[in-house]
Amino acid sequence: GGSTSTTMDGRPMTFADMCAETYADGIAVVHKGKLIHERYFGALKPHKPHIGMSVTKSFTGTLAAMLIAEGKIDPQAPVTEYVPELKNSAFGDARVYEVMDMTTGLKYTEVYTDRNSDVWSLRRANGMAPIPPDYTGATDIFALLCMQEKQGEHGKAFAYKTVNTDVLAFICRRASGMTLSDLLSDRIWAPMGAEEDAHYHVDRIGTESGGGGLSTTLRDLARFGETMRNHGYFNGRQVVPASVVAEIERGADPAKFKPAGYTTLPGGSYKSQWWITHNEHGAYMARGVYGQGLYIDPEAEMVVARYASHPVAGNAANDPVTLPAYMALAKQLMADG
């Protein structure tokens, strides 16, 4: 962990200082399949779970892509082919791939700092926030999805909205005939030989939060990252089809991503619930609020798994420090062989 980087605002930064400045609870680095760095800070310990927030989305997206590869989901099909109850909602005329890549046109807003933003309705529905007295909104995830209104056109531009992932999770449930928990256990968690159990946060009627509710240990998050880094092969078996990983690595159209204004991810795209950097190493990421992350660098054969408790929700608060640190470490590992 002796690499030094320069932050996006021009400050020199050691890897250790990066962890401290960005409120890391734990960080693990895997290089060529070996765990080369693992540190815990604060409350997190090696065998304790930590909530992944929206890192959860990349698990949901990968499961959906696996079901597509198995022929159980048609990405071009209307969402209503799998979830007909959504026909009168914003998703009534959306296609599966638009939900998967978050290019739906929705009125829904996701601004954590605005208490009137729709993300708080979602958090009340999924059980992450308390329901106020006299509340008339949805009190479970499915009811909330059925109430979503359309704004603009589907398929035109990327807009990051968690309700898309919750719809995708329902498509996965219907196509597989399994709960999201059983599907993750069956397709990824057990085959990759996870060391510990993981768990989902559920709403009041037992529906998993596919957009933000998965808790895992740091090591198991790193295992999943290494599975993806190694073209889906881990624990002596092909866990995720190599074609699924290759499609995620290729990413989507940066022109659809650009208007969303993610200044720390220039030239990026969003594919199957993963953030694709299109940087010189072809790195891609799972990302969650308050600093959760899984960074996969195929060129350097490096994976960084990180859990954190950043006081600021949005990743714009830690990207200027973390992303240069990951690239500097990748380059050092490549130079050292």
XYZ file of C-alpha atoms in Angstrom, residues 4-8 319-329:
16
model
C 1.034 7.803 -3.901
C -1.496 9.550 -6.099
C -2.535 13.094 -6.908
C -6.136 13.983 -6.119
C -8.343 15.604 -8.752
C -14.194 10.112 -6.283
C -11.603 12.936 -6.536
C -9.525 11.113 -3.906
C -10.343 7.415 -4.402
C -10.267 7.090 -8.200
C -6.734 8.549 -8.657
C -5.541 6.368 -5.744
C -6.892 3.213 -7.408
C -5.265 4.114 -10.737
C -1.921 4.901 -9.076
C -1.991 1.583 -7.227
